Amino acid sequence: MNISRNIIKNLLLHNNENQILYDLNSISGKEIAEKIITVATSLKSTGKFVCGDRAILIMNDSPEFIYSFLSLISIGCIPVPLNPLIQDSELEYILLDSKATGVIVDNHQYLRLYHTIHSSYHIINDCIIVNNPSVKEYGSINYLQKFLSPQNFPAVSFELEYAENNSVAFWQYTSGTTGNPKAVQHRHHTMLT
């Protein structure tokens, strides 16, 4: 059971025309499901986002966050959402602790955290994805908008990664009030309760 299956199924079944209201735009359930599948298929076709690997998300609440989060779960990666205002030292610790190989990050946070992200031992440069096409200061990087367009990647059949009920769906770090942040591992079946 992959929690994304239930979410995508319900988005398509009910297809609320106003599933998300964001920035004066309305996004239907069907559009959300299609974007999740498109991003998941695109990420999988790179061969770089591997089942069981962790991927850091440093994004504001947005439709792109939802697409990224659920796409990663769909292909068996473990998203690790972080507060967009995270400080360099805390991010450095989490990158080391989680052994994350990828990061999906908003433009302004990428510019702020560039050195910390690129100095990580585990991050793969091809797995850094920035959510804004205006970033051109740092050479060739991947843009999330590219992953939202299926014609940018070779066609692969979309199949949700199977997960046992007690498999980890995502990690969430505590605030670290009693020391370093700790990773809380949320499982697929607990997301339904």
PDB file of C-alpha atoms in Angstrom:
ATOM      1  CA  MET A   1       0.000   0.000   0.000  1.00  0.00           C
ATOM      2  CA  ASN A   2       1.404   3.371  -1.002  1.00  0.00           C
ATOM      3  CA  ILE A   3      -0.441   6.329   0.574  1.00  0.00           C
ATOM      4  CA  SER A   4      -0.125   8.178  -2.742  1.00  0.00           C
ATOM      5  CA  ARG A   5      -2.397   5.567  -4.351  1.00  0.00           C
ATOM      6  CA  ASN A   6      -5.223   6.483  -1.966  1.00  0.00           C
ATOM      7  CA  ILE A   7      -4.678  10.219  -2.430  1.00  0.00           C
ATOM      8  CA  ILE A   8      -4.487  10.072  -6.246  1.00  0.00           C
ATOM      9  CA  LYS A   9      -7.511   7.744  -6.389  1.00  0.00           C
ATOM     10  CA  ASN A  10      -9.604  10.116  -4.251  1.00  0.00           C
ATOM     11  CA  LEU A  11      -8.481  13.186  -6.197  1.00  0.00           C
ATOM     12  CA  LEU A  12      -9.621  11.525  -9.437  1.00  0.00           C
ATOM     13  CA  LEU A  13     -12.779   9.987  -7.979  1.00  0.00           C
ATOM     14  CA  HIS A  14     -14.145  13.219  -6.509  1.00  0.00           C
ATOM     15  CA  ASN A  15     -12.399  15.694  -8.867  1.00  0.00           C
ATOM     16  CA  ASN A  16     -13.288  18.802  -6.888  1.00  0.00           C
ATOM     17  CA  GLU A  17     -12.876  21.711  -9.317  1.00  0.00           C
ATOM     18  CA  ASN A  18     -11.540  23.862  -6.460  1.00  0.00           C
ATOM     19  CA  GLN A  19      -9.379  21.288  -4.666  1.00  0.00           C
ATOM     20  CA  ILE A  20      -6.690  23.916  -4.101  1.00  0.00           C
ATOM     21  CA  LEU A  21      -7.181  27.672  -4.145  1.00  0.00           C
ATOM     22  CA  TYR A  22      -3.748  29.247  -4.383  1.00  0.00           C
ATOM     23  CA  ASP A  23      -2.548  32.669  -5.459  1.00  0.00           C
ATOM     24  CA  LEU A  24      -5.968  33.511  -6.945  1.00  0.00           C
ATOM     25  CA  ASN A  25      -5.913  30.280  -8.961  1.00  0.00           C
ATOM     26  CA  SER A  26      -8.073  27.210  -8.660  1.00  0.00           C
ATOM     27  CA  ILE A  27      -6.620  23.716  -9.196  1.00  0.00           C
ATOM     28  CA  SER A  28      -8.884  20.698  -9.625  1.00  0.00           C
ATOM     29  CA  GLY A  29      -8.351  17.290  -8.089  1.00  0.00           C
ATOM     30  CA  LYS A  30      -7.733  15.823 -11.547  1.00  0.00           C
ATOM     31  CA  GLU A  31      -5.047  18.459 -12.289  1.00  0.00           C
ATOM     32  CA  ILE A  32      -3.316  17.733  -8.980  1.00  0.00           C
ATOM     33  CA  ALA A  33      -3.331  13.969  -9.630  1.00  0.00           C
ATOM     34  CA  GLU A  34      -1.949  14.509 -13.141  1.00  0.00           C
ATOM     35  CA  LYS A  35       0.846  16.766 -11.829  1.00  0.00           C
ATOM     36  CA  ILE A  36       1.781  14.226  -9.126  1.00  0.00           C
ATOM     37  CA  ILE A  37       1.987  11.449 -11.721  1.00  0.00           C
ATOM     38  CA  THR A  38       3.932  13.654 -14.161  1.00  0.00           C
ATOM     39  CA  VAL A  39       6.525  14.684 -11.567  1.00  0.00           C
ATOM     40  CA  ALA A  40       6.815  11.107 -10.249  1.00  0.00           C
ATOM     41  CA  THR A  41       7.323   9.728 -13.759  1.00  0.00           C
ATOM     42  CA  SER A  42       9.862  12.452 -14.582  1.00  0.00           C
ATOM     43  CA  LEU A  43      11.836  11.891 -11.365  1.00  0.00           C
ATOM     44  CA  LYS A  44      11.840   8.131 -11.907  1.00  0.00           C
ATOM     45  CA  SER A  45      12.981   8.431 -15.522  1.00  0.00           C
ATOM     46  CA  THR A  46      16.160  10.247 -14.411  1.00  0.00           C
ATOM     47  CA  GLY A  47      17.339   7.082 -12.652  1.00  0.00           C
ATOM     48  CA  LYS A  48      18.746   9.293  -9.890  1.00  0.00           C
ATOM     49  CA  PHE A  49      15.824   9.247  -7.436  1.00  0.00           C
ATOM     50  CA  VAL A  50      16.031   5.751  -5.968  1.00  0.00           C
ATOM     51  CA  CYS A  51      13.522   3.937  -3.784  1.00  0.00           C
ATOM     52  CA  GLY A  52      14.479   4.358  -0.114  1.00  0.00           C
ATOM     53  CA  ASP A  53      16.627   7.453  -0.676  1.00  0.00           C
ATOM     54  CA  ARG A  54      15.761  10.589   1.239  1.00  0.00           C
ATOM     55  CA  ALA A  55      15.055  13.915  -0.484  1.00  0.00           C
ATOM     56  CA  ILE A  56      14.911  17.202   1.402  1.00  0.00           C
ATOM     57  CA  LEU A  57      12.034  19.597   0.634  1.00  0.00           C
ATOM     58  CA  ILE A  58      12.659  23.257   1.514  1.00  0.00           C
ATOM     59  CA  MET A  59       9.537  24.869   0.116  1.00  0.00           C
ATOM     60  CA  ASN A  60       6.728  27.180   1.132  1.00  0.00           C
ATOM     61  CA  ASP A  61       3.211  25.772   1.209  1.00  0.00           C
ATOM     62  CA  SER A  62       2.292  25.630  -2.466  1.00  0.00           C
ATOM     63  CA  PRO A  63       0.891  23.280  -5.090  1.00  0.00           C
ATOM     64  CA  GLU A  64       4.495  22.518  -6.102  1.00  0.00           C
ATOM     65  CA  PHE A  65       5.207  21.317  -2.557  1.00  0.00           C
ATOM     66  CA  ILE A  66       2.236  18.940  -2.776  1.00  0.00           C
ATOM     67  CA  TYR A  67       3.306  17.606  -6.199  1.00  0.00           C
ATOM     68  CA  SER A  68       6.898  17.099  -5.004  1.00  0.00           C
ATOM     69  CA  PHE A  69       6.011  15.506  -1.663  1.00  0.00           C
ATOM     70  CA  LEU A  70       3.521  13.000  -3.090  1.00  0.00           C
ATOM     71  CA  SER A  71       5.620  12.278  -6.190  1.00  0.00           C
ATOM     72  CA  LEU A  72       8.577  11.282  -4.044  1.00  0.00           C
ATOM     73  CA  ILE A  73       6.390   8.979  -1.952  1.00  0.00           C
ATOM     74  CA  SER A  74       4.882   7.535  -5.153  1.00  0.00           C
ATOM     75  CA  ILE A  75       8.288   6.359  -6.400  1.00  0.00           C
ATOM     76  CA  GLY A  76       9.422   5.079  -3.001  1.00  0.00           C
ATOM     77  CA  CYS A  77      11.694   7.974  -2.051  1.00  0.00           C
ATOM     78  CA  ILE A  78      11.316   9.396   1.432  1.00  0.00           C
ATOM     79  CA  PRO A  79      10.594  13.134   1.477  1.00  0.00           C
ATOM     80  CA  VAL A  80      11.988  15.135   4.388  1.00  0.00           C
ATOM     81  CA  PRO A  81      10.056  18.428   4.528  1.00  0.00           C
ATOM     82  CA  LEU A  82      11.862  21.225   6.370  1.00  0.00           C
ATOM     83  CA  ASN A  83      10.921  24.694   7.519  1.00  0.00           C
ATOM     84  CA  PRO A  84      11.810  27.097   4.675  1.00  0.00           C
ATOM     85  CA  LEU A  85      13.439  29.398   7.241  1.00  0.00           C
ATOM     86  CA  ILE A  86      15.869  26.698   8.382  1.00  0.00           C
ATOM     87  CA  GLN A  87      19.299  27.972   9.350  1.00  0.00           C
ATOM     88  CA  ASP A  88      22.493  26.760   7.660  1.00  0.00           C
ATOM     89  CA  SER A  89      23.819  24.950  10.737  1.00  0.00           C
ATOM     90  CA  GLU A  90      20.578  23.037  11.287  1.00  0.00           C
ATOM     91  CA  LEU A  91      20.350  22.123   7.587  1.00  0.00           C
ATOM     92  CA  GLU A  92      23.960  20.958   7.626  1.00  0.00           C
ATOM     93  CA  TYR A  93      23.167  18.628  10.539  1.00  0.00           C
ATOM     94  CA  ILE A  94      19.983  17.269   8.878  1.00  0.00           C
ATOM     95  CA  LEU A  95      21.737  16.684   5.543  1.00  0.00           C
ATOM     96  CA  LEU A  96      24.399  14.666   7.329  1.00  0.00           C
ATOM     97  CA  ASP A  97      21.947  12.806   9.592  1.00  0.00           C
ATOM     98  CA  SER A  98      19.417  11.950   6.864  1.00  0.00           C
ATOM     99  CA  LYS A  99      22.010  11.130   4.207  1.00  0.00           C
ATOM    100  CA  ALA A 100      19.619  12.783   1.741  1.00  0.00           C
ATOM    101  CA  THR A 101      20.718  12.442  -1.874  1.00  0.00           C
ATOM    102  CA  GLY A 102      18.309  15.008  -3.319  1.00  0.00           C
ATOM    103  CA  VAL A 103      16.768  18.352  -2.525  1.00  0.00           C
ATOM    104  CA  ILE A 104      13.796  20.232  -3.953  1.00  0.00           C
ATOM    105  CA  VAL A 105      13.976  23.853  -2.903  1.00  0.00           C
ATOM    106  CA  ASP A 106      12.332  27.208  -3.592  1.00  0.00           C
ATOM    107  CA  ASN A 107      14.471  29.720  -5.475  1.00  0.00           C
ATOM    108  CA  HIS A 108      15.052  32.206  -2.658  1.00  0.00           C
ATOM    109  CA  GLN A 109      15.939  29.438  -0.194  1.00  0.00           C
ATOM    110  CA  TYR A 110      18.314  27.887  -2.726  1.00  0.00           C
ATOM    111  CA  LEU A 111      20.162  31.175  -3.089  1.00  0.00           C
ATOM    112  CA  ARG A 112      20.375  31.513   0.699  1.00  0.00           C
ATOM    113  CA  LEU A 113      21.407  27.880   1.380  1.00  0.00           C
ATOM    114  CA  TYR A 114      23.468  27.256  -1.756  1.00  0.00           C
ATOM    115  CA  HIS A 115      26.799  26.577  -0.005  1.00  0.00           C
ATOM    116  CA  THR A 116      25.289  24.302   2.637  1.00  0.00           C
ATOM    117  CA  ILE A 117      23.433  22.224   0.031  1.00  0.00           C
ATOM    118  CA  HIS A 118      26.432  21.900  -2.280  1.00  0.00           C
ATOM    119  CA  SER A 119      28.860  21.046   0.512  1.00  0.00           C
ATOM    120  CA  SER A 120      26.831  17.994   1.597  1.00  0.00           C
ATOM    121  CA  TYR A 121      28.621  14.650   1.195  1.00  0.00           C
ATOM    122  CA  HIS A 122      25.474  12.855   0.078  1.00  0.00           C
ATOM    123  CA  ILE A 123      23.614  15.296  -2.198  1.00  0.00           C
ATOM    124  CA  ILE A 124      23.895  14.398  -5.883  1.00  0.00           C
ATOM    125  CA  ASN A 125      24.151  17.566  -7.998  1.00  0.00           C
ATOM    126  CA  ASP A 126      21.724  16.155 -10.583  1.00  0.00           C
ATOM    127  CA  CYS A 127      19.205  15.679  -7.749  1.00  0.00           C
ATOM    128  CA  ILE A 128      19.041  19.370  -6.824  1.00  0.00           C
ATOM    129  CA  ILE A 129      15.778  20.778  -8.162  1.00  0.00           C
ATOM    130  CA  VAL A 130      14.857  24.451  -7.807  1.00  0.00           C
ATOM    131  CA  ASN A 131      11.240  25.607  -7.845  1.00  0.00           C
ATOM    132  CA  ASN A 132      11.630  28.738  -9.944  1.00  0.00           C
ATOM    133  CA  PRO A 133      13.004  29.172 -13.434  1.00  0.00           C
ATOM    134  CA  SER A 134      14.607  32.541 -12.621  1.00  0.00           C
ATOM    135  CA  VAL A 135      17.664  31.003 -10.937  1.00  0.00           C
ATOM    136  CA  LYS A 136      20.489  31.262 -13.428  1.00  0.00           C
ATOM    137  CA  GLU A 137      23.268  32.496 -11.188  1.00  0.00           C
ATOM    138  CA  TYR A 138      24.734  29.063 -10.525  1.00  0.00           C
ATOM    139  CA  GLY A 139      25.003  27.392 -13.901  1.00  0.00           C
ATOM    140  CA  SER A 140      23.124  24.288 -14.928  1.00  0.00           C
ATOM    141  CA  ILE A 141      20.585  23.219 -12.354  1.00  0.00           C
ATOM    142  CA  ASN A 142      17.277  21.417 -12.653  1.00  0.00           C
ATOM    143  CA  TYR A 143      14.037  23.361 -12.448  1.00  0.00           C
ATOM    144  CA  LEU A 144      10.862  21.842 -11.043  1.00  0.00           C
ATOM    145  CA  GLN A 145       8.899  23.258 -14.004  1.00  0.00           C
ATOM    146  CA  LYS A 146      10.904  20.931 -16.269  1.00  0.00           C
ATOM    147  CA  PHE A 147       9.686  17.939 -14.211  1.00  0.00           C
ATOM    148  CA  LEU A 148       6.085  19.156 -14.561  1.00  0.00           C
ATOM    149  CA  SER A 149       6.297  18.746 -18.339  1.00  0.00           C
ATOM    150  CA  PRO A 150       6.194  15.095 -19.477  1.00  0.00           C
ATOM    151  CA  GLN A 151       7.767  15.782 -22.884  1.00  0.00           C
ATOM    152  CA  ASN A 152      11.084  16.683 -21.187  1.00  0.00           C
ATOM    153  CA  PHE A 153      11.716  13.055 -20.180  1.00  0.00           C
ATOM    154  CA  PRO A 154      11.626   9.667 -21.875  1.00  0.00           C
ATOM    155  CA  ALA A 155       8.294   7.929 -21.565  1.00  0.00           C
ATOM    156  CA  VAL A 156       8.236   5.418 -18.734  1.00  0.00           C
ATOM    157  CA  SER A 157       5.152   3.660 -17.470  1.00  0.00           C
ATOM    158  CA  PHE A 158       3.962   5.038 -14.164  1.00  0.00           C
ATOM    159  CA  GLU A 159       3.707   2.472 -11.438  1.00  0.00           C
ATOM    160  CA  LEU A 160       3.456   3.334  -7.767  1.00  0.00           C
ATOM    161  CA  GLU A 161       6.224   1.812  -5.698  1.00  0.00           C
ATOM    162  CA  TYR A 162       4.724  -0.860  -3.474  1.00  0.00           C
ATOM    163  CA  ALA A 163       5.137  -0.208   0.245  1.00  0.00           C
ATOM    164  CA  GLU A 164       4.246  -2.343   3.229  1.00  0.00           C
ATOM    165  CA  ASN A 165       1.803  -0.698   5.653  1.00  0.00           C
ATOM    166  CA  ASN A 166       4.562  -0.206   8.194  1.00  0.00           C
ATOM    167  CA  SER A 167       7.057   1.186   5.626  1.00  0.00           C
ATOM    168  CA  VAL A 168       8.288   4.726   6.126  1.00  0.00           C
ATOM    169  CA  ALA A 169       6.462   7.289   3.960  1.00  0.00           C
ATOM    170  CA  PHE A 170       8.299  10.439   5.083  1.00  0.00           C
ATOM    171  CA  TRP A 171      10.569  11.848   7.774  1.00  0.00           C
ATOM    172  CA  GLN A 172       9.852  14.950   9.799  1.00  0.00           C
ATOM    173  CA  TYR A 173      12.492  16.490  12.021  1.00  0.00           C
ATOM    174  CA  THR A 174      11.658  17.759  15.498  1.00  0.00           C
ATOM    175  CA  SER A 175      12.526  21.310  16.474  1.00  0.00           C
ATOM    176  CA  GLY A 176      15.579  20.166  18.418  1.00  0.00           C
ATOM    177  CA  THR A 177      14.644  21.945  21.656  1.00  0.00           C
ATOM    178  CA  THR A 178      16.580  19.364  23.698  1.00  0.00           C
ATOM    179  CA  GLY A 179      19.599  19.134  21.407  1.00  0.00           C
ATOM    180  CA  ASN A 180      19.898  18.246  17.749  1.00  0.00           C
ATOM    181  CA  PRO A 181      16.707  17.691  15.728  1.00  0.00           C
ATOM    182  CA  LYS A 182      15.522  14.087  15.628  1.00  0.00           C
ATOM    183  CA  ALA A 183      13.905  12.395  12.624  1.00  0.00           C
ATOM    184  CA  VAL A 184      10.377  11.155  13.277  1.00  0.00           C
ATOM    185  CA  GLN A 185       9.542   8.471  10.734  1.00  0.00           C
ATOM    186  CA  HIS A 186       5.908   8.554   9.592  1.00  0.00           C
ATOM    187  CA  ARG A 187       4.552   5.350   8.097  1.00  0.00           C
ATOM    188  CA  HIS A 188       2.117   4.873   5.226  1.00  0.00           C
ATOM    189  CA  HIS A 189      -0.675   3.413   7.340  1.00  0.00           C
ATOM    190  CA  THR A 190      -0.495   6.126  10.019  1.00  0.00           C
ATOM    191  CA  MET A 191      -1.159   8.818   7.412  1.00  0.00           C
ATOM    192  CA  LEU A 192      -4.651   7.360   7.012  1.00  0.00           C
ATOM    193  CA  THR A 193      -5.534   7.525  10.694  1.00  0.00           C
TER     194      THR A 193
END
